[in-house]
Structure formats: C-alpha cells, structure tokens
Amino acid sequence: MRGDADATVAAFVQSAWEVFARFGMGPAARTDGPELSGIVADFNPPSPPSTSVVRASASPALAIPDADAQGVVSALTLPDAGTVRALTVDVTITHPYRGDLVVTLVAPDGRAAVLHDRAGGGADNLRRAYDSASVAALAQLLGTPAGGGWTLRVADLAPDDVGRLDAWSLAAEVGPAAPPSRAAVALGAAVPSGAQGVDSELEVPEPGAAAEVTLSVDITHAHAGDLGVTLRGPTGKRVMVHRRGGAERDSLITSYGSDDGQPLAAFVG
C-alpha cells in the first residue's frame, strides 16, 4: 500500500534524525556561521509522526434503481482524526450483471473517486476491496482531512437487471498534515523579445490533488507591462497569471494564489 511506503520513508527519516542527534545535530542545533563558532548542540531527535486508522461501516441494503444515473447513496462519518494517508473501501453489492454498475466514493470536501466503472461484463455481484495504493482515483483523495461525511454512490446504467447495495466500509490511515510540497528554480535566463518567450520547468515531488497553489516569480525587466506569464500544470492545463499589466513597474516580483476567484484556482482539486 501507499501507506506502507510512506511509513517506510517516515521510519528512515526518523532513524536518520536519531543518528544525527547522537552527535548533537538534532533539529534545534545552531551555529553562528561556517567557522563553527557559537555552536548550540541538540541531542534530541524530533518526535516520530503518529498515524492511526479510523473506520466506519454501513449495511444499508438499498435497492439500486434500474437504468437510473442518480442511483442510491449511502453515507458514513469519520472522526476528525487527521489527514488521510491511505484509504481502503470494501464494497458488497448483489447484482446479476455488474457491468451495469458505476460505484463512486465522494470525500467530505466534494472530491470524487470512481471505484468501478461498468467493468466485469455479465459476472454477478461486486464484492471487492479498493485501496489507494492500487486505485489511482483513490490516491487522488490522499491529503484530505478525514473528518466528515463520506458517501458511496451506486448507479445502474442499463435496463433489465436490478441489484442491491448490501454493505460497505471505509478505513482511513490518518496522520499529521504533510508539509506543503515546494519546488523552486533560479533560472537567470534572458527573456527574449517576441511571443516565443522563455520556459522554465520544475517538478513538485509529492503526488496527489492540490488543495492550494501558490506561484512566486521574480522577473527583472525594464517594463513589466511588456510581460505575459503563464503557468502550465502536469496535465497540460495552462493559466495566464500576468497579461501585460503594471506598465508603471520596472520588474515583476510577486506571488499568485489559488484563492476563490483567482486564476490558479483552476489547478485545485
């Protein structure tokens, strides 16, 4: 599972801190500069991050309406125990033709993950566990707060065969919120005149959906009103954040966010 990999990395990082701390190089160690004067040692490693698993289950025995895209919905509530690090969803559905079914999990923040999309043809019943390590859609829900209402939607998109949502359960491995992913590059390249411009690329190391995006730029230019600045995401989506504004400025040193109504909101979720 993805959670197992995260736990392995966390254990390695904790072990490294413990080794550094034995030599006085814990996280609070300080020095005045490269001459090693004014050394303040720290022999205490940081506390290891704690994780736990919260669970909920339901047995709604809901009849699934035939040939109805709205389907049926069952809700579960998880406690506000931290940020989701891994997810497992168990589904039990009685149906004579599971290729008719679409099963979707919706997180408390409204993000949705399709678990089953009319697969399996004429096989009967759907009894399966889905986890965030092997289902990419579920992995996109990692990082969201666990607390709140989670819903499972089951729709039968074809006529003739009817079924029932018997039961489902949700297990979330939770832990402290991960620090924001950051990446930066010092380019130092000249910006040529003309529409071609100059590109700079960087990679954000953490996978998953973005809850918030901030772009900071530092561009030296004699006339900021000449500039157009566009951010392109990993899916190819492009958002222009600066379009020849600020004619009175001689440089463009600013940040752009994803708050409601701001251009970078297009990259959230």
PDB file of C-alpha atoms in Angstrom:
ATOM      1  CA  MET A   1       0.000   0.000   0.000  1.00  0.00           C
ATOM      2  CA  ARG A   2       0.970   3.622  -0.444  1.00  0.00           C
ATOM      3  CA  GLY A   3       0.579   3.941   3.340  1.00  0.00           C
ATOM      4  CA  ASP A   4       3.192   1.200   3.838  1.00  0.00           C
ATOM      5  CA  ALA A   5       5.641   3.057   1.592  1.00  0.00           C
ATOM      6  CA  ASP A   6       5.021   6.298   3.462  1.00  0.00           C
ATOM      7  CA  ALA A   7       5.583   4.523   6.762  1.00  0.00           C
ATOM      8  CA  THR A   8       8.899   3.113   5.496  1.00  0.00           C
ATOM      9  CA  VAL A   9      10.093   6.559   4.419  1.00  0.00           C
ATOM     10  CA  ALA A  10       8.972   8.083   7.722  1.00  0.00           C
ATOM     11  CA  ALA A  11      10.830   5.379   9.668  1.00  0.00           C
ATOM     12  CA  PHE A  12      14.001   6.010   7.647  1.00  0.00           C
ATOM     13  CA  VAL A  13      13.817   9.773   8.232  1.00  0.00           C
ATOM     14  CA  GLN A  14      13.233   9.234  11.952  1.00  0.00           C
ATOM     15  CA  SER A  15      16.227   6.874  12.145  1.00  0.00           C
ATOM     16  CA  ALA A  16      18.427   9.430  10.393  1.00  0.00           C
ATOM     17  CA  TRP A  17      17.400  12.140  12.870  1.00  0.00           C
ATOM     18  CA  GLU A  18      18.196   9.824  15.768  1.00  0.00           C
ATOM     19  CA  VAL A  19      21.720   9.240  14.406  1.00  0.00           C
ATOM     20  CA  PHE A  20      22.337  12.984  13.895  1.00  0.00           C
ATOM     21  CA  ALA A  21      21.007  13.740  17.387  1.00  0.00           C
ATOM     22  CA  ARG A  22      23.572  11.407  18.979  1.00  0.00           C
ATOM     23  CA  PHE A  23      26.234  13.813  17.745  1.00  0.00           C
ATOM     24  CA  GLY A  24      24.378  16.933  18.857  1.00  0.00           C
ATOM     25  CA  MET A  25      22.935  17.664  15.414  1.00  0.00           C
ATOM     26  CA  GLY A  26      19.253  17.449  16.263  1.00  0.00           C
ATOM     27  CA  PRO A  27      16.721  19.784  14.610  1.00  0.00           C
ATOM     28  CA  ALA A  28      17.378  22.605  17.122  1.00  0.00           C
ATOM     29  CA  ALA A  29      21.189  22.617  16.617  1.00  0.00           C
ATOM     30  CA  ARG A  30      22.596  26.037  15.688  1.00  0.00           C
ATOM     31  CA  THR A  31      25.861  27.686  14.705  1.00  0.00           C
ATOM     32  CA  ASP A  32      26.821  31.303  14.027  1.00  0.00           C
ATOM     33  CA  GLY A  33      28.330  30.559  10.644  1.00  0.00           C
ATOM     34  CA  PRO A  34      30.802  28.485   8.618  1.00  0.00           C
ATOM     35  CA  GLU A  35      33.538  28.938  11.276  1.00  0.00           C
ATOM     36  CA  LEU A  36      31.506  26.773  13.689  1.00  0.00           C
ATOM     37  CA  SER A  37      31.542  29.453  16.371  1.00  0.00           C
ATOM     38  CA  GLY A  38      28.673  29.756  18.802  1.00  0.00           C
ATOM     39  CA  ILE A  39      27.623  26.136  18.406  1.00  0.00           C
ATOM     40  CA  VAL A  40      24.437  25.120  20.194  1.00  0.00           C
ATOM     41  CA  ALA A  41      24.071  21.341  20.190  1.00  0.00           C
ATOM     42  CA  ASP A  42      20.767  19.468  20.225  1.00  0.00           C
ATOM     43  CA  PHE A  43      20.813  15.832  21.316  1.00  0.00           C
ATOM     44  CA  ASN A  44      17.054  15.330  20.963  1.00  0.00           C
ATOM     45  CA  PRO A  45      15.574  13.790  17.801  1.00  0.00           C
ATOM     46  CA  PRO A  46      12.140  15.025  16.713  1.00  0.00           C
ATOM     47  CA  SER A  47       9.124  13.084  17.919  1.00  0.00           C
ATOM     48  CA  PRO A  48       8.072  10.485  15.341  1.00  0.00           C
ATOM     49  CA  PRO A  49       4.879  11.339  13.478  1.00  0.00           C
ATOM     50  CA  SER A  50       1.983   9.249  14.711  1.00  0.00           C
ATOM     51  CA  THR A  51      -0.542   7.518  12.464  1.00  0.00           C
ATOM     52  CA  SER A  52      -3.725   5.658  13.259  1.00  0.00           C
ATOM     53  CA  VAL A  53      -6.594   4.033  11.400  1.00  0.00           C
ATOM     54  CA  VAL A  54     -10.204   5.186  11.641  1.00  0.00           C
ATOM     55  CA  ARG A  55     -13.023   3.046  10.315  1.00  0.00           C
ATOM     56  CA  ALA A  56     -16.739   3.133   9.656  1.00  0.00           C
ATOM     57  CA  SER A  57     -19.169   0.723   8.013  1.00  0.00           C
ATOM     58  CA  ALA A  58     -22.793   0.555   6.929  1.00  0.00           C
ATOM     59  CA  SER A  59     -25.224  -2.158   5.836  1.00  0.00           C
ATOM     60  CA  PRO A  60     -27.921  -0.135   4.083  1.00  0.00           C
ATOM     61  CA  ALA A  61     -29.456  -2.954   1.958  1.00  0.00           C
ATOM     62  CA  LEU A  62     -30.552  -0.314  -0.551  1.00  0.00           C
ATOM     63  CA  ALA A  63     -32.296  -1.373  -3.760  1.00  0.00           C
ATOM     64  CA  ILE A  64     -30.443   0.085  -6.754  1.00  0.00           C
ATOM     65  CA  PRO A  65     -32.925   1.608  -9.228  1.00  0.00           C
ATOM     66  CA  ASP A  66     -32.672   0.202 -12.731  1.00  0.00           C
ATOM     67  CA  ALA A  67     -31.324   2.360 -15.583  1.00  0.00           C
ATOM     68  CA  ASP A  68     -31.009   5.413 -13.309  1.00  0.00           C
ATOM     69  CA  ALA A  69     -27.859   7.528 -13.368  1.00  0.00           C
ATOM     70  CA  GLN A  70     -28.695   9.019  -9.950  1.00  0.00           C
ATOM     71  CA  GLY A  71     -28.531   5.617  -8.285  1.00  0.00           C
ATOM     72  CA  VAL A  72     -28.500   5.276  -4.498  1.00  0.00           C
ATOM     73  CA  VAL A  73     -26.302   6.967  -1.911  1.00  0.00           C
ATOM     74  CA  SER A  74     -25.096   5.693   1.469  1.00  0.00           C
ATOM     75  CA  ALA A  75     -23.185   7.899   3.908  1.00  0.00           C
ATOM     76  CA  LEU A  76     -20.574   7.242   6.605  1.00  0.00           C
ATOM     77  CA  THR A  77     -18.947   9.666   9.020  1.00  0.00           C
ATOM     78  CA  LEU A  78     -15.300   9.504  10.053  1.00  0.00           C
ATOM     79  CA  PRO A  79     -13.940  11.425  13.056  1.00  0.00           C
ATOM     80  CA  ASP A  80     -11.695  14.446  12.636  1.00  0.00           C
ATOM     81  CA  ALA A  81      -8.561  12.415  13.358  1.00  0.00           C
ATOM     82  CA  GLY A  82      -6.062  13.944  10.935  1.00  0.00           C
ATOM     83  CA  THR A  83      -5.112  13.918   7.279  1.00  0.00           C
ATOM     84  CA  VAL A  84      -5.767  10.859   5.114  1.00  0.00           C
ATOM     85  CA  ARG A  85      -2.563   8.972   4.308  1.00  0.00           C
ATOM     86  CA  ALA A  86      -4.149   5.811   2.844  1.00  0.00           C
ATOM     87  CA  LEU A  87      -7.676   4.622   2.050  1.00  0.00           C
ATOM     88  CA  THR A  88      -9.386   1.242   1.730  1.00  0.00           C
ATOM     89  CA  VAL A  89     -13.010   0.824   0.638  1.00  0.00           C
ATOM     90  CA  ASP A  90     -14.830  -2.516   0.860  1.00  0.00           C
ATOM     91  CA  VAL A  91     -17.999  -2.874  -1.222  1.00  0.00           C
ATOM     92  CA  THR A  92     -20.614  -5.640  -1.209  1.00  0.00           C
ATOM     93  CA  ILE A  93     -23.255  -5.377  -3.933  1.00  0.00           C
ATOM     94  CA  THR A  94     -25.682  -8.054  -5.085  1.00  0.00           C
ATOM     95  CA  HIS A  95     -26.374  -7.744  -8.818  1.00  0.00           C
ATOM     96  CA  PRO A  96     -26.741 -10.270 -11.672  1.00  0.00           C
ATOM     97  CA  TYR A  97     -24.789  -8.142 -14.173  1.00  0.00           C
ATOM     98  CA  ARG A  98     -22.095  -5.991 -12.563  1.00  0.00           C
ATOM     99  CA  GLY A  99     -21.147  -4.486 -15.905  1.00  0.00           C
ATOM    100  CA  ASP A 100     -24.207  -2.243 -15.442  1.00  0.00           C
ATOM    101  CA  LEU A 101     -22.763  -0.568 -12.335  1.00  0.00           C
ATOM    102  CA  VAL A 102     -20.820   2.596 -11.586  1.00  0.00           C
ATOM    103  CA  VAL A 103     -19.566   2.960  -7.995  1.00  0.00           C
ATOM    104  CA  THR A 104     -18.205   6.299  -6.776  1.00  0.00           C
ATOM    105  CA  LEU A 105     -16.753   7.407  -3.432  1.00  0.00           C
ATOM    106  CA  VAL A 106     -17.174  11.088  -2.517  1.00  0.00           C
ATOM    107  CA  ALA A 107     -14.961  12.677   0.155  1.00  0.00           C
ATOM    108  CA  PRO A 108     -16.189  15.306   2.634  1.00  0.00           C
ATOM    109  CA  ASP A 109     -14.592  18.074   0.542  1.00  0.00           C
ATOM    110  CA  GLY A 110     -16.602  17.021  -2.542  1.00  0.00           C
ATOM    111  CA  ARG A 111     -13.811  15.287  -4.448  1.00  0.00           C
ATOM    112  CA  ALA A 112     -14.928  12.035  -6.049  1.00  0.00           C
ATOM    113  CA  ALA A 113     -13.182   8.770  -6.963  1.00  0.00           C
ATOM    114  CA  VAL A 114     -14.770   6.272  -9.360  1.00  0.00           C
ATOM    115  CA  LEU A 115     -14.044   2.793  -7.985  1.00  0.00           C
ATOM    116  CA  HIS A 116     -15.951   0.673 -10.512  1.00  0.00           C
ATOM    117  CA  ASP A 117     -16.986   1.824 -13.976  1.00  0.00           C
ATOM    118  CA  ARG A 118     -19.172  -0.805 -15.715  1.00  0.00           C
ATOM    119  CA  ALA A 119     -16.442  -3.434 -15.639  1.00  0.00           C
ATOM    120  CA  GLY A 120     -16.917  -7.180 -15.336  1.00  0.00           C
ATOM    121  CA  GLY A 121     -19.477  -7.725 -18.070  1.00  0.00           C
ATOM    122  CA  GLY A 122     -22.098 -10.335 -17.167  1.00  0.00           C
ATOM    123  CA  ALA A 123     -20.424 -11.532 -13.974  1.00  0.00           C
ATOM    124  CA  ASP A 124     -22.725 -11.356 -10.980  1.00  0.00           C
ATOM    125  CA  ASN A 125     -22.221  -9.414  -7.732  1.00  0.00           C
ATOM    126  CA  LEU A 126     -19.493  -6.976  -6.780  1.00  0.00           C
ATOM    127  CA  ARG A 127     -17.575  -7.868  -3.637  1.00  0.00           C
ATOM    128  CA  ARG A 128     -14.231  -6.133  -3.638  1.00  0.00           C
ATOM    129  CA  ALA A 129     -11.793  -4.077  -1.588  1.00  0.00           C
ATOM    130  CA  TYR A 130     -10.285  -0.995  -3.252  1.00  0.00           C
ATOM    131  CA  ASP A 131      -7.188   0.681  -1.847  1.00  0.00           C
ATOM    132  CA  SER A 132      -5.322   3.894  -2.613  1.00  0.00           C
ATOM    133  CA  ALA A 133      -2.123   2.023  -3.480  1.00  0.00           C
ATOM    134  CA  SER A 134      -3.670   0.292  -6.485  1.00  0.00           C
ATOM    135  CA  VAL A 135      -6.573   2.575  -7.481  1.00  0.00           C
ATOM    136  CA  ALA A 136      -5.318   5.869  -8.900  1.00  0.00           C
ATOM    137  CA  ALA A 137      -8.630   7.634  -8.330  1.00  0.00           C
ATOM    138  CA  LEU A 138      -8.490   6.861  -4.610  1.00  0.00           C
ATOM    139  CA  ALA A 139      -4.897   8.085  -4.433  1.00  0.00           C
ATOM    140  CA  GLN A 140      -6.168  11.495  -5.562  1.00  0.00           C
ATOM    141  CA  LEU A 141      -8.107  11.753  -2.275  1.00  0.00           C
ATOM    142  CA  LEU A 142      -5.000  11.418  -0.104  1.00  0.00           C
ATOM    143  CA  GLY A 143      -4.160  14.541   1.849  1.00  0.00           C
ATOM    144  CA  THR A 144      -7.769  15.500   2.502  1.00  0.00           C
ATOM    145  CA  PRO A 145      -8.969  15.796   6.130  1.00  0.00           C
ATOM    146  CA  ALA A 146     -10.566  12.526   7.226  1.00  0.00           C
ATOM    147  CA  GLY A 147     -13.297  14.077   9.342  1.00  0.00           C
ATOM    148  CA  GLY A 148     -16.794  14.428   7.932  1.00  0.00           C
ATOM    149  CA  GLY A 149     -19.294  12.636   5.765  1.00  0.00           C
ATOM    150  CA  TRP A 150     -18.089  10.183   3.118  1.00  0.00           C
ATOM    151  CA  THR A 151     -20.642   8.906   0.630  1.00  0.00           C
ATOM    152  CA  LEU A 152     -20.811   5.924  -1.688  1.00  0.00           C
ATOM    153  CA  ARG A 153     -22.943   6.297  -4.812  1.00  0.00           C
ATOM    154  CA  VAL A 154     -24.008   3.223  -6.792  1.00  0.00           C
ATOM    155  CA  ALA A 155     -25.769   3.657 -10.138  1.00  0.00           C
ATOM    156  CA  ASP A 156     -27.141   1.044 -12.531  1.00  0.00           C
ATOM    157  CA  LEU A 157     -26.900   2.482 -16.043  1.00  0.00           C
ATOM    158  CA  ALA A 158     -28.635  -0.298 -18.004  1.00  0.00           C
ATOM    159  CA  PRO A 159     -32.159  -1.764 -18.042  1.00  0.00           C
ATOM    160  CA  ASP A 160     -33.437  -5.253 -17.154  1.00  0.00           C
ATOM    161  CA  ASP A 161     -31.209  -6.322 -14.231  1.00  0.00           C
ATOM    162  CA  VAL A 162     -31.646  -4.972 -10.691  1.00  0.00           C
ATOM    163  CA  GLY A 163     -29.469  -5.220  -7.602  1.00  0.00           C
ATOM    164  CA  ARG A 164     -28.842  -4.087  -4.044  1.00  0.00           C
ATOM    165  CA  LEU A 165     -26.128  -2.213  -2.144  1.00  0.00           C
ATOM    166  CA  ASP A 166     -25.760  -4.615   0.784  1.00  0.00           C
ATOM    167  CA  ALA A 167     -22.849  -3.124   2.724  1.00  0.00           C
ATOM    168  CA  TRP A 168     -19.706  -1.056   2.506  1.00  0.00           C
ATOM    169  CA  SER A 169     -16.920   0.078   4.800  1.00  0.00           C
ATOM    170  CA  LEU A 170     -14.181   2.685   4.798  1.00  0.00           C
ATOM    171  CA  ALA A 171     -10.793   2.555   6.545  1.00  0.00           C
ATOM    172  CA  ALA A 172      -8.536   5.613   6.513  1.00  0.00           C
ATOM    173  CA  GLU A 173      -4.974   5.684   7.775  1.00  0.00           C
ATOM    174  CA  VAL A 174      -4.545   9.173   9.173  1.00  0.00           C
ATOM    175  CA  GLY A 175      -1.648  11.194  10.451  1.00  0.00           C
ATOM    176  CA  PRO A 176      -0.440  14.752  10.834  1.00  0.00           C
ATOM    177  CA  ALA A 177      -0.913  17.001   7.834  1.00  0.00           C
ATOM    178  CA  ALA A 178       2.008  16.711   5.442  1.00  0.00           C
ATOM    179  CA  PRO A 179       4.043  19.866   4.894  1.00  0.00           C
ATOM    180  CA  PRO A 180       3.306  21.639   1.627  1.00  0.00           C
ATOM    181  CA  SER A 181       5.227  20.466  -1.408  1.00  0.00           C
ATOM    182  CA  ARG A 182       7.612  23.123  -2.660  1.00  0.00           C
ATOM    183  CA  ALA A 183       9.894  23.459  -5.649  1.00  0.00           C
ATOM    184  CA  ALA A 184      11.985  26.371  -6.827  1.00  0.00           C
ATOM    185  CA  VAL A 185      14.424  27.163  -9.605  1.00  0.00           C
ATOM    186  CA  ALA A 186      16.855  30.052 -10.036  1.00  0.00           C
ATOM    187  CA  LEU A 187      16.836  30.497 -13.799  1.00  0.00           C
ATOM    188  CA  GLY A 188      18.905  33.579 -14.569  1.00  0.00           C
ATOM    189  CA  ALA A 189      17.991  33.367 -18.261  1.00  0.00           C
ATOM    190  CA  ALA A 190      17.393  36.361 -20.506  1.00  0.00           C
ATOM    191  CA  VAL A 191      13.798  36.946 -21.587  1.00  0.00           C
ATOM    192  CA  PRO A 192      13.862  37.463 -25.374  1.00  0.00           C
ATOM    193  CA  SER A 193      11.583  39.930 -27.122  1.00  0.00           C
ATOM    194  CA  GLY A 194       8.689  38.381 -29.012  1.00  0.00           C
ATOM    195  CA  ALA A 195       5.893  35.928 -28.352  1.00  0.00           C
ATOM    196  CA  GLN A 196       8.137  32.855 -28.021  1.00  0.00           C
ATOM    197  CA  GLY A 197       9.479  33.916 -24.627  1.00  0.00           C
ATOM    198  CA  VAL A 198      11.374  31.592 -22.312  1.00  0.00           C
ATOM    199  CA  ASP A 199      10.259  28.438 -20.466  1.00  0.00           C
ATOM    200  CA  SER A 200      11.319  27.123 -17.074  1.00  0.00           C
ATOM    201  CA  GLU A 201      10.283  23.725 -15.735  1.00  0.00           C
ATOM    202  CA  LEU A 202      10.280  22.304 -12.218  1.00  0.00           C
ATOM    203  CA  GLU A 203       8.842  19.175 -10.632  1.00  0.00           C
ATOM    204  CA  VAL A 204       6.806  19.026  -7.440  1.00  0.00           C
ATOM    205  CA  PRO A 205       7.800  15.745  -5.748  1.00  0.00           C
ATOM    206  CA  GLU A 206       4.564  14.844  -3.925  1.00  0.00           C
ATOM    207  CA  PRO A 207       1.745  13.170  -5.917  1.00  0.00           C
ATOM    208  CA  GLY A 208      -1.914  13.849  -5.288  1.00  0.00           C
ATOM    209  CA  ALA A 209      -4.502  16.536  -5.860  1.00  0.00           C
ATOM    210  CA  ALA A 210      -3.601  20.116  -4.971  1.00  0.00           C
ATOM    211  CA  ALA A 211      -5.561  21.768  -2.161  1.00  0.00           C
ATOM    212  CA  GLU A 212      -3.842  25.117  -2.702  1.00  0.00           C
ATOM    213  CA  VAL A 213      -1.384  26.515  -5.256  1.00  0.00           C
ATOM    214  CA  THR A 214       0.958  29.495  -4.931  1.00  0.00           C
ATOM    215  CA  LEU A 215       3.262  30.709  -7.683  1.00  0.00           C
ATOM    216  CA  SER A 216       6.022  33.210  -6.877  1.00  0.00           C
ATOM    217  CA  VAL A 217       8.005  34.925  -9.633  1.00  0.00           C
ATOM    218  CA  ASP A 218      10.967  37.292  -9.644  1.00  0.00           C
ATOM    219  CA  ILE A 219      11.454  38.795 -13.108  1.00  0.00           C
ATOM    220  CA  THR A 220      13.801  41.711 -13.756  1.00  0.00           C
ATOM    221  CA  HIS A 221      12.529  43.810 -16.650  1.00  0.00           C
ATOM    222  CA  ALA A 222      12.544  47.459 -17.650  1.00  0.00           C
ATOM    223  CA  HIS A 223       8.799  47.467 -18.350  1.00  0.00           C
ATOM    224  CA  ALA A 224       6.529  44.917 -16.601  1.00  0.00           C
ATOM    225  CA  GLY A 225       3.707  45.890 -18.961  1.00  0.00           C
ATOM    226  CA  ASP A 226       5.503  44.021 -21.750  1.00  0.00           C
ATOM    227  CA  LEU A 227       5.278  40.674 -19.985  1.00  0.00           C
ATOM    228  CA  GLY A 228       2.924  37.702 -20.145  1.00  0.00           C
ATOM    229  CA  VAL A 229       3.384  34.923 -17.579  1.00  0.00           C
ATOM    230  CA  THR A 230       1.660  31.530 -17.948  1.00  0.00           C
ATOM    231  CA  LEU A 231       1.750  28.502 -15.644  1.00  0.00           C
ATOM    232  CA  ARG A 232       1.313  25.087 -17.248  1.00  0.00           C
ATOM    233  CA  GLY A 233       0.378  22.148 -14.996  1.00  0.00           C
ATOM    234  CA  PRO A 234       1.389  18.479 -15.390  1.00  0.00           C
ATOM    235  CA  THR A 235      -1.842  17.696 -17.274  1.00  0.00           C
ATOM    236  CA  GLY A 236      -1.117  20.409 -19.853  1.00  0.00           C
ATOM    237  CA  LYS A 237      -3.649  22.891 -18.460  1.00  0.00           C
ATOM    238  CA  ARG A 238      -2.448  26.484 -18.879  1.00  0.00           C
ATOM    239  CA  VAL A 239      -3.372  29.550 -16.828  1.00  0.00           C
ATOM    240  CA  MET A 240      -2.126  33.050 -17.600  1.00  0.00           C
ATOM    241  CA  VAL A 241      -1.389  34.856 -14.333  1.00  0.00           C
ATOM    242  CA  HIS A 242       0.039  38.085 -15.761  1.00  0.00           C
ATOM    243  CA  ARG A 243      -1.085  39.645 -19.018  1.00  0.00           C
ATOM    244  CA  ARG A 244       0.870  42.821 -19.799  1.00  0.00           C
ATOM    245  CA  GLY A 245      -0.244  44.600 -16.616  1.00  0.00           C
ATOM    246  CA  GLY A 246       1.635  47.003 -14.336  1.00  0.00           C
ATOM    247  CA  ALA A 247       3.025  49.260 -17.039  1.00  0.00           C
ATOM    248  CA  GLU A 248       4.451  51.593 -14.421  1.00  0.00           C
ATOM    249  CA  ARG A 249       6.634  48.903 -12.846  1.00  0.00           C
ATOM    250  CA  ASP A 250      10.150  48.046 -13.953  1.00  0.00           C
ATOM    251  CA  SER A 251      10.140  44.449 -12.592  1.00  0.00           C
ATOM    252  CA  LEU A 252       7.657  41.743 -11.735  1.00  0.00           C
ATOM    253  CA  ILE A 253       8.259  40.393  -8.229  1.00  0.00           C
ATOM    254  CA  THR A 254       5.031  38.967  -6.855  1.00  0.00           C
ATOM    255  CA  SER A 255       3.027  35.864  -5.896  1.00  0.00           C
ATOM    256  CA  TYR A 256      -0.205  34.454  -7.301  1.00  0.00           C
ATOM    257  CA  GLY A 257      -2.544  32.206  -5.292  1.00  0.00           C
ATOM    258  CA  SER A 258      -5.491  29.885  -5.761  1.00  0.00           C
ATOM    259  CA  ASP A 259      -7.989  31.665  -3.507  1.00  0.00           C
ATOM    260  CA  ASP A 260     -11.585  31.832  -4.752  1.00  0.00           C
ATOM    261  CA  GLY A 261     -11.745  33.807  -7.961  1.00  0.00           C
ATOM    262  CA  GLN A 262      -8.002  33.741  -8.565  1.00  0.00           C
ATOM    263  CA  PRO A 263      -6.628  32.191 -11.804  1.00  0.00           C
ATOM    264  CA  LEU A 264      -4.639  29.425 -10.101  1.00  0.00           C
ATOM    265  CA  ALA A 265      -7.863  28.037  -8.594  1.00  0.00           C
ATOM    266  CA  ALA A 266      -8.082  26.082 -11.868  1.00  0.00           C
ATOM    267  CA  PHE A 267      -5.303  23.773 -10.588  1.00  0.00           C
ATOM    268  CA  VAL A 268      -7.003  22.934  -7.270  1.00  0.00           C
ATOM    269  CA  GLY A 269      -8.660  19.547  -6.799  1.00  0.00           C
TER     270      GLY A 269
END
